[in-house]
Coordinates of C-alpha atoms and ligand atoms in Angstrom, one line a residue:
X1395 CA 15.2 9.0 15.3
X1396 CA 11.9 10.7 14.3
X1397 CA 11.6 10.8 18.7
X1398 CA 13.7 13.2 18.5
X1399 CA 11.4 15.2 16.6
X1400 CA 9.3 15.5 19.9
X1401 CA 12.5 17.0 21.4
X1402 CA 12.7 19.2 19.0
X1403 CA 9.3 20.3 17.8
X1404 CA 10.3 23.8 19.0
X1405 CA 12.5 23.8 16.3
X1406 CA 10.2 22.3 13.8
X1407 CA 7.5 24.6 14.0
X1408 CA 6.0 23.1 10.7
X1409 CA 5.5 19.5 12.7
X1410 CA 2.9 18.8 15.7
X1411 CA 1.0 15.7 16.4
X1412 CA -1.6 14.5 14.1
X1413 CA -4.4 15.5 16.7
X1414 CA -2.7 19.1 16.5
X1415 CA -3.1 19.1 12.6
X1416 CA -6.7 17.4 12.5
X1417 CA -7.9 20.1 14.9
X1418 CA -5.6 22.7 12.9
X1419 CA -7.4 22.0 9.6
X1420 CA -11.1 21.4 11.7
X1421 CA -11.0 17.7 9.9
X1422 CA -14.1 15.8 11.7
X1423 CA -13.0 12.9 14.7
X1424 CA -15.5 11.0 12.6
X1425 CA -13.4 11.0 9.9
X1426 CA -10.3 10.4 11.5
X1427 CA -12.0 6.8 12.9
X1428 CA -13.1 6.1 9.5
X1429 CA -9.4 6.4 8.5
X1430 CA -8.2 4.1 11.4
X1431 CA -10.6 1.1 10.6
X1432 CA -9.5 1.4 6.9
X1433 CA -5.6 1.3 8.5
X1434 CA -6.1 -1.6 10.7
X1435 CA -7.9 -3.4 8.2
X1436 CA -4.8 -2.6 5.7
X1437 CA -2.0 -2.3 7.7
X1438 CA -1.8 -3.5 11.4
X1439 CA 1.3 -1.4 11.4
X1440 CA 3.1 -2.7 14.5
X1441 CA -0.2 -2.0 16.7
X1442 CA -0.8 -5.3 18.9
X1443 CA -4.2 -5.7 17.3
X1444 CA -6.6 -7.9 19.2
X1445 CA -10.3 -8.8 17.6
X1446 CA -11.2 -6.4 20.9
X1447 CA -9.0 -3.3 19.3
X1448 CA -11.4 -1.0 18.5
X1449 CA -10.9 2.0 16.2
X1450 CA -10.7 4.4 18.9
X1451 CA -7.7 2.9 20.1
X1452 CA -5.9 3.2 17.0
X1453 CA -6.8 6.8 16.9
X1454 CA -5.9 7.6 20.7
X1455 CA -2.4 6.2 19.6
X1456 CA -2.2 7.8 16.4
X1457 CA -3.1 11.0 17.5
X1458 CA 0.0 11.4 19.7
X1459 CA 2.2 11.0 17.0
X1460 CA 4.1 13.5 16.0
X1461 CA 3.3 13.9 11.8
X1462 CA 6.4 12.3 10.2
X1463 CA 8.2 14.4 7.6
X1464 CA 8.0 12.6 3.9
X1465 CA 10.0 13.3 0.6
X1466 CA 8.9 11.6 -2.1
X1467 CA 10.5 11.2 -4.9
X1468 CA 9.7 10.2 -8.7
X1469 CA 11.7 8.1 -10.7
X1470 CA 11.1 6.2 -14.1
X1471 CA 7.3 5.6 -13.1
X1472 CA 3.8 5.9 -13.4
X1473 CA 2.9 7.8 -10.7
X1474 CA 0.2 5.4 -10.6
X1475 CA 1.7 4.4 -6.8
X1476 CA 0.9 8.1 -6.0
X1477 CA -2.6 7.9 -7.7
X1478 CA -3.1 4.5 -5.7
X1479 CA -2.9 6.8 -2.8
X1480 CA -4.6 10.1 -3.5
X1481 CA -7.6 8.0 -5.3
X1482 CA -9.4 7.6 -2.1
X1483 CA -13.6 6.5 -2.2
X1484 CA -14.1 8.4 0.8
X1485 CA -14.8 11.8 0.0
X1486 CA -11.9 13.8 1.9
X1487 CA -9.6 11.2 2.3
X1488 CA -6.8 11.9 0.2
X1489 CA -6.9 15.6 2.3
X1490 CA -6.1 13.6 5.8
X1491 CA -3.7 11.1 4.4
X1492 CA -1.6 14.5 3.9
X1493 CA -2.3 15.6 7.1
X1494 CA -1.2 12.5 9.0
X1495 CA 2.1 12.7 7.3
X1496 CA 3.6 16.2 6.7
X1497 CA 4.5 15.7 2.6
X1498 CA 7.3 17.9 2.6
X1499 CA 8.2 17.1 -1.4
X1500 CA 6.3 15.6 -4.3
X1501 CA 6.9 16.5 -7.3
X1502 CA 3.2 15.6 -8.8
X1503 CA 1.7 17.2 -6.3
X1504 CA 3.4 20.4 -5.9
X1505 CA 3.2 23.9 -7.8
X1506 CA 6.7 25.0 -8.2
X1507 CA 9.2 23.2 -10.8
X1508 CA 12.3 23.6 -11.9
X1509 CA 14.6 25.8 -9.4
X1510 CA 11.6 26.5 -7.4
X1511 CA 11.5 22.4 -6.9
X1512 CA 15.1 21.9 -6.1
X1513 CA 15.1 25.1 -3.6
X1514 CA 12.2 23.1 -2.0
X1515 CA 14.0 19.6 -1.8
X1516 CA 17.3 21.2 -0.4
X1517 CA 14.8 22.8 2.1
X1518 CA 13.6 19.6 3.1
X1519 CA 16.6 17.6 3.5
X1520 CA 18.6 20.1 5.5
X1521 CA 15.5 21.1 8.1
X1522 CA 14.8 17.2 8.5
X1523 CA 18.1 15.9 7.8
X1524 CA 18.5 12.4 9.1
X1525 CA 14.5 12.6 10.3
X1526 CA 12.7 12.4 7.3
X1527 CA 11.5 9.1 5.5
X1528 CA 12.5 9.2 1.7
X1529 CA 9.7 7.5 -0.2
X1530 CA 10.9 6.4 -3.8
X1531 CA 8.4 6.1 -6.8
X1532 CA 9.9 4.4 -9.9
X1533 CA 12.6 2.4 -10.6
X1534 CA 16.5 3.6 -11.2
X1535 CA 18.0 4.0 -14.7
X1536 CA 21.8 2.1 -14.1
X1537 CA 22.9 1.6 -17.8
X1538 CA 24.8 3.8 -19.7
X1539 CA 25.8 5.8 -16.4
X1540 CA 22.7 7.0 -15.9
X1541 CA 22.0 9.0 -19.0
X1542 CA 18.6 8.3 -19.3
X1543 CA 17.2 9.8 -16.8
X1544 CA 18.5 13.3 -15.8
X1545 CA 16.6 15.7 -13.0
X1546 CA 18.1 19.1 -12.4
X1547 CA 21.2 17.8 -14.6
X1548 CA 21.8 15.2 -11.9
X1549 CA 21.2 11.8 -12.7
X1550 CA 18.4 9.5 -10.9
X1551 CA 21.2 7.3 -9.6
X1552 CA 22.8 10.8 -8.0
X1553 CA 19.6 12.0 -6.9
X1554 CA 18.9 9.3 -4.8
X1555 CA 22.3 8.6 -3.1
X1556 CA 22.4 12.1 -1.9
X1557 CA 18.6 12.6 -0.9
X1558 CA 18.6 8.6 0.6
X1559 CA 21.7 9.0 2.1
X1560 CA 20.4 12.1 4.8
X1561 CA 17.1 9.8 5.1
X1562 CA 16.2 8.2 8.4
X1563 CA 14.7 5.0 6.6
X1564 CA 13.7 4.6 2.9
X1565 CA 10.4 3.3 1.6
X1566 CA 10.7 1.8 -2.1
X1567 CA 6.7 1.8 -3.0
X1568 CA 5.7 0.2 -5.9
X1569 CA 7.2 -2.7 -7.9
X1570 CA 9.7 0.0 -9.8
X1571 CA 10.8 0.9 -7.0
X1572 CA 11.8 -2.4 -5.2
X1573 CA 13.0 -4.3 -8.0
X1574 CA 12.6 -2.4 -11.5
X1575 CA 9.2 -3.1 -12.3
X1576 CA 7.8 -2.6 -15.9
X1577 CA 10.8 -0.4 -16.7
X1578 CA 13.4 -3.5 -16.0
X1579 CA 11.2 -6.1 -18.6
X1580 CA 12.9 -7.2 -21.4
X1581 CA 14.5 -5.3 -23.3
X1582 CA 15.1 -2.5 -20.9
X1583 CA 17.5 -0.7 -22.4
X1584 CA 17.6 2.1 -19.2
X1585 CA 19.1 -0.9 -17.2
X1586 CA 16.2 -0.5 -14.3
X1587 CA 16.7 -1.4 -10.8
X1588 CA 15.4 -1.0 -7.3
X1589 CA 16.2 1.1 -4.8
X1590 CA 18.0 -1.1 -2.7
X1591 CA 20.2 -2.2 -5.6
X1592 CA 21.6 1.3 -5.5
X1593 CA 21.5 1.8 -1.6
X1594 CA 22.1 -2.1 0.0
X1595 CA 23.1 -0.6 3.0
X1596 CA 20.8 1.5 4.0
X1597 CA 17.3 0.7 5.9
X1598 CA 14.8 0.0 3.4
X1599 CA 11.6 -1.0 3.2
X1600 CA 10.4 -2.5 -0.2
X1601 CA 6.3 -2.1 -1.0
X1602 CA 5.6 -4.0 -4.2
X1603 CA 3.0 -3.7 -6.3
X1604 CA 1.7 -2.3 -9.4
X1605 CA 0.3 -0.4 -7.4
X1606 CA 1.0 -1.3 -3.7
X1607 CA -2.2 -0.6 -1.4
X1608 CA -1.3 2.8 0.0
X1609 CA -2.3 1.3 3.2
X1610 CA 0.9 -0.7 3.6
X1611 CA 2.4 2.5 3.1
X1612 CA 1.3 4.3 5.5
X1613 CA 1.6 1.8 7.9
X1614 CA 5.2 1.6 7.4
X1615 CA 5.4 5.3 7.9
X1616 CA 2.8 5.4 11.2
X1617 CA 4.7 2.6 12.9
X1618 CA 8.1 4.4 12.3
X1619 CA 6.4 7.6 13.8
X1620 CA 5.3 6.3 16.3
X1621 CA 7.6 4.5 18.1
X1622 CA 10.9 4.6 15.8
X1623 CA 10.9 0.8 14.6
X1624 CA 10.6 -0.5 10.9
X1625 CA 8.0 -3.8 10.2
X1626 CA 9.8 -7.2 10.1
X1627 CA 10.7 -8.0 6.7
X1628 CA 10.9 -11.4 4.5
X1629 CA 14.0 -12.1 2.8
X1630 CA 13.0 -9.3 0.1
X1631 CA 12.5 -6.9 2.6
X1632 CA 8.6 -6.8 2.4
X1633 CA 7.4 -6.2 5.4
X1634 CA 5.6 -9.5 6.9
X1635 CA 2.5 -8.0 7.9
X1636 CA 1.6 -7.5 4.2
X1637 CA 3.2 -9.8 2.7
X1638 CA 3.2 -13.1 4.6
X1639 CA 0.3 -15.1 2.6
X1640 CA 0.0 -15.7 -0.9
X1641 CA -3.2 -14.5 -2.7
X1642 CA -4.4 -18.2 -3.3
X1643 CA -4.2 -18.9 0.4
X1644 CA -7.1 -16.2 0.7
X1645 CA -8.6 -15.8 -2.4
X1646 CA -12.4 -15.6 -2.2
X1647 CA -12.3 -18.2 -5.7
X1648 CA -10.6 -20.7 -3.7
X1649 CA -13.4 -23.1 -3.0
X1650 CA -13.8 -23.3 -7.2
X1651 CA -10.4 -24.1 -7.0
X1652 CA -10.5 -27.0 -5.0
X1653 CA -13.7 -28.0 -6.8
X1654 CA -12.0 -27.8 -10.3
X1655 CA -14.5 -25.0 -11.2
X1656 CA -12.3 -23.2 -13.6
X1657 CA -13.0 -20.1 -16.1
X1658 CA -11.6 -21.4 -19.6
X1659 CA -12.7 -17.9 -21.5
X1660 CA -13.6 -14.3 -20.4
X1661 CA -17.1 -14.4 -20.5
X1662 CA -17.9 -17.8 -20.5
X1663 CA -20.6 -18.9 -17.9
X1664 CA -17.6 -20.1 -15.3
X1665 CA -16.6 -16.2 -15.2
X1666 CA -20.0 -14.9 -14.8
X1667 CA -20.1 -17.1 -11.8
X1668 CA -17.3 -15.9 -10.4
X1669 CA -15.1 -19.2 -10.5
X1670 CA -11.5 -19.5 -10.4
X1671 CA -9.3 -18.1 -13.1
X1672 CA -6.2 -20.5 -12.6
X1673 CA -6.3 -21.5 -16.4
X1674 CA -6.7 -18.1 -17.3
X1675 CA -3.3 -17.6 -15.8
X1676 CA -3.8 -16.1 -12.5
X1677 CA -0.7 -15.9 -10.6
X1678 CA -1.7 -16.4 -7.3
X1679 CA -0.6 -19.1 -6.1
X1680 CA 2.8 -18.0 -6.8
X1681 CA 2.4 -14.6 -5.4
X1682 CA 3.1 -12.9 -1.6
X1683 CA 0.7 -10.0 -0.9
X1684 CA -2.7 -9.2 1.2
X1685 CA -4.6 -8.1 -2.0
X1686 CA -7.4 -10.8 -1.2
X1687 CA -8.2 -9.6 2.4
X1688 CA -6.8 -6.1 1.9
X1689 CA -8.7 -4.4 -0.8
X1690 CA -7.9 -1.3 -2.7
X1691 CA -9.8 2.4 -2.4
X1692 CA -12.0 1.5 0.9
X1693 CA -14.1 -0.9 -1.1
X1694 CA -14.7 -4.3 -0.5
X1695 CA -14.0 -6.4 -3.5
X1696 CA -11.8 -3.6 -5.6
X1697 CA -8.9 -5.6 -6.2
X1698 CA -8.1 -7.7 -9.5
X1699 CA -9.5 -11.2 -8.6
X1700 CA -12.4 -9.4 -7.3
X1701 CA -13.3 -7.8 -10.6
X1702 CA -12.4 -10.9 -12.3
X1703 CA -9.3 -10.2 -14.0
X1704 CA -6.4 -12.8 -12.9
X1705 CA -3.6 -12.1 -10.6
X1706 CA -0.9 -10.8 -12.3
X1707 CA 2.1 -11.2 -9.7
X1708 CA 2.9 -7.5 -9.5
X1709 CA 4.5 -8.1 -6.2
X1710 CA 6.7 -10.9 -7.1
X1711 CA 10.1 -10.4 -8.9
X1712 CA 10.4 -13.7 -10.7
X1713 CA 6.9 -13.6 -12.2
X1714 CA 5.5 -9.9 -12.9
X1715 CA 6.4 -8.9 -16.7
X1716 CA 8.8 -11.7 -17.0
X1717 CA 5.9 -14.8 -16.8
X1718 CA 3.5 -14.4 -19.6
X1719 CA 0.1 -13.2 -18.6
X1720 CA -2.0 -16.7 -19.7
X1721 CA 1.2 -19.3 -18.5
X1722 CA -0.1 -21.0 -16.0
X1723 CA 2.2 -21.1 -13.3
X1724 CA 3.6 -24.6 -10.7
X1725 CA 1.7 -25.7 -7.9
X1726 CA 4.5 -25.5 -5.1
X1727 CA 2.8 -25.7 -1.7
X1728 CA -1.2 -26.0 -2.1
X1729 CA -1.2 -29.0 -0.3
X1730 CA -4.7 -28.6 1.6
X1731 CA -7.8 -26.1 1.0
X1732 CA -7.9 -23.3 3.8
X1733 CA -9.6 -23.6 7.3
X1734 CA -12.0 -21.3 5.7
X1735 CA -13.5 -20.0 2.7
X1736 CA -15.4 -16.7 1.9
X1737 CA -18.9 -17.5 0.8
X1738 CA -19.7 -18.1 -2.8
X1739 CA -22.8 -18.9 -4.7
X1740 CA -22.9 -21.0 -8.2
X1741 CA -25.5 -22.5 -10.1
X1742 CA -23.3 -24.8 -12.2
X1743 CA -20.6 -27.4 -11.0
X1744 CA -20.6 -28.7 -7.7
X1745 CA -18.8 -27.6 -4.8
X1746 CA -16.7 -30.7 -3.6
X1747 CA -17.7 -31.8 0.4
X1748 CA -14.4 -30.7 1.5
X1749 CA -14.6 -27.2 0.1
X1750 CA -18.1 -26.9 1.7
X1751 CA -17.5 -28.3 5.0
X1752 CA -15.3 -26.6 6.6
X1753 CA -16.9 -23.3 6.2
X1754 CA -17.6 -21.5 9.1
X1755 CA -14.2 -23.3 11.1
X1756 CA -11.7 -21.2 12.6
X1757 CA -12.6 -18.0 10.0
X1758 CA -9.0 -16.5 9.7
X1759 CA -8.7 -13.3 11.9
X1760 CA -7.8 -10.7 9.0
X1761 CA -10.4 -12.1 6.8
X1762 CA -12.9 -11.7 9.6
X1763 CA -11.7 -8.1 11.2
X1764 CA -11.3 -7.0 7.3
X1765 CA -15.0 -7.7 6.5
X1766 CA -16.5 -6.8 9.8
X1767 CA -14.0 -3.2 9.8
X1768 CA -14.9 -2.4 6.0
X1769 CA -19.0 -2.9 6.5
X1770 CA -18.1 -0.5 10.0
X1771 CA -16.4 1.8 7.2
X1772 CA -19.6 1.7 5.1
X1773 CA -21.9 2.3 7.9
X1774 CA -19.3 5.4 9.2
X1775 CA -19.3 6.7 5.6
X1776 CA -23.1 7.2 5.1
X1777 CA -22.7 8.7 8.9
X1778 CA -20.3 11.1 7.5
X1779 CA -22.2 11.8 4.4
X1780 CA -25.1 13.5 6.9
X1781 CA -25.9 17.2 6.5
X1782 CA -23.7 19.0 8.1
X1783 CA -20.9 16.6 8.5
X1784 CA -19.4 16.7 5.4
X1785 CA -15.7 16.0 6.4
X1786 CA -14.4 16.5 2.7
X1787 CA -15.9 20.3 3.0
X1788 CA -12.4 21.8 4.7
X1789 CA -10.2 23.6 3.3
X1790 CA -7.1 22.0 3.7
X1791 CA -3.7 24.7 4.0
X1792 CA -0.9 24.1 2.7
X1793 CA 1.9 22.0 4.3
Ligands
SF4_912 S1 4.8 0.1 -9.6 FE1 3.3 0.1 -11.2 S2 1.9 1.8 -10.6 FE2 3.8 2.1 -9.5 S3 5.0 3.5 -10.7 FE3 5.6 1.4 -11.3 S4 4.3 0.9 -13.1 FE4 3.4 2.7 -12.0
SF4_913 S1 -5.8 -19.6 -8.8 FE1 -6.2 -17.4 -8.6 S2 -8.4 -17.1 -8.8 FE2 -8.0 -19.3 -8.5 S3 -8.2 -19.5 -6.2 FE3 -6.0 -19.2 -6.7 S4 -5.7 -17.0 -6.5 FE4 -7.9 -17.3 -6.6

């Protein structure tokens, strides 16, 4: 549908391509490729990706697409999802993000409230009606008919059938939003629920996470710009590219794992040396999501695991807030080690033959493209850090 926005764009003076807004708002190429490696590291987002794509190609598809209009709206969250985005590394970042999409409504981000806010949404949702993608933040107060949360003395479960039912697809980001999240943990006396519990029919795409990686996000959004299709989804409507592979599968502890190298307290020696942190209750092997190859803020390593905090199984109904954070949860399918295992160093225990040996076999695309694309990202950052290329020095206008 958003195609026809390219028909249209006459009519919708506020939209052009993203190239058109780069050069609008003088933001560098530079930083524009820097954002493209960061997106096909994250979010493959429909692109045919080959270990040959380069960034360039991402960006000469990208840059015909014509920005797609967003409303987001806010719920009983956070707004951590929303910080998850805006918190970008990369000086700047967080200023093209809102240019690639055109942000039409947010209400953390904007200045006006109250009537000023609604005038604003109607705006929206009649100029884009049926074009615009309805991004949810927060889950969906059910009980007691809704009373507990009101917003311009409609309820939450009002606000969202009429603004997701003139919405060309829906994106429910964050755990909240796809399934009730913190808000729906015992007791939960709002009676939380996900989007789609509200709106089963419509086209919805659910991003877990406490937060999700905004990358997923975006990719969602890109590949529905750009050619008018939605990711294939699992049976919770996660979209596969994301959420195909359990954290275990990937995780960069999973040669300790297998060698029965196992942090028993924080601090001990075991979590200095960065082994795994199954007894501490880490929840990965029980949870869907690309957390261990698909790190958070642009930075290699920024993702719980990584910092040495356990998986908590944000992404996973059946075990985030409902499983207690030190239960250990069931081995169901880690039958054999991995093909591969990311390169670990230890000074105590011993690293069983098997977990050794097969380093170096078959290294997993993502894993591979993730590392070599983010080191690229680190090399393109200090490029963009050079006198007089500051791309975080624009002023961005207003959408
Ligand atoms: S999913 Fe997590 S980060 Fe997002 S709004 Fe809910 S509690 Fe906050
Ligand atoms: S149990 Fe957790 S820390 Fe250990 S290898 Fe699996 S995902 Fe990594």
């Amino acid at each position: 549908m958003l195609k026809q926005l390219l028909a249209d764009r006459e009519c919708v003076p506020p939209l052009g391509t993203i190239d058109q807004r780069l050069r609008q708002c003088n933001i560098s190429r530079r930083s524009f490729l820097v954002f493209c490696t960061s997106l096909m590291v994250a979010a493959p987002y429909g692109l045919a990706l080959t270990d040959k794509t380069r960034p360039e190609d991402v960006a000469a598809v990208l840059g015909k697409v014509i920005r797609p209009p967003v409303i987001w709206l806010h719920f009983q969250d956070c707004t951590g999802c929303t910080e998850s985005l805006l918190q970008t590394s990369h000086p700047g970042f967080a200023d093209l993000i809102l240019n690639v999409i055109s942000l039409e409504y947010h209400e953390t981000l904007m200045a006006g409230s109250g009537a000023q806010a609604r005038q604003a949404l109607d705006e929206a949702m009649q100029r884009y009606a049926g074009k615009y993608i309805l991004v949810v933040e927060g889950s969906i107060p059910m009980g007691a008919q809704g009373i507990y949360m009101k917003s311009g003395g409609r309820t939450a479960m009002e606000v969202l059938t009429d603004v997701g039912g003139k919405a060309a697809a829906i994106i429910a980001i964050g755990s909240c939003a796809s399934w009730g999240g913190i808000p729906s943990a015992d007791p939960d006396p709002t009676g939380a629920v996900g989007v789609a519990d509200l709106l089963p029919d419509h086209s919805i795409i659910n991003i877990p996470g406490c937060p999700p990686n905004p990358y997923t996000m975006l990719g969602v959004v890109l590949q529905y710009a750009a050619d008018g299709t939605l990711p294939e989804t699992d049976e919770q409507r996660r979209p596969k590219f994301a959420f195909d592979r359990d954290i275990h599968e990937h995780c960069p502890r999973r040669a300790h794992f297998d060698a029965g190298n196992f942090v028993k307290v924080y601090g001990d020696a075991g979590h200095r040396e960065g082994w795994c942190l199954y007894e501490m209750g880490c929840k990965g092997p029980d949870t869907h999501a690309g957390c261990s190859t698909r790190h958070f803020n642009e930075i290699p390593d920024v993702w719980p695991i990584g910092i040495g905090a356990p998986c908590i199984g944000c992404t996973e109904k059946a075990v985030a807030f409902k499983v207690p954070m030190f239960e250990v949860v069931q081995l169901h399918t880690i039958a054999a080690p991995p093909t591969s295992y990311a390169s670990i160093t230890t000074t105590r225990g011993t690293i069983s033959p098997l977990a050794t040996g097969l380093v170096g076999l078959g290294v997993g695309v993502l894993a591979t493209g993730g590392y070599v694309a983010s080191r690229k990202f680190s090399r393109k950052q200090d490029d963009d850090d050079a006198p007089g290329e500051d791309p975080g020095s624009h002023e961005r206008p207003q959408p």
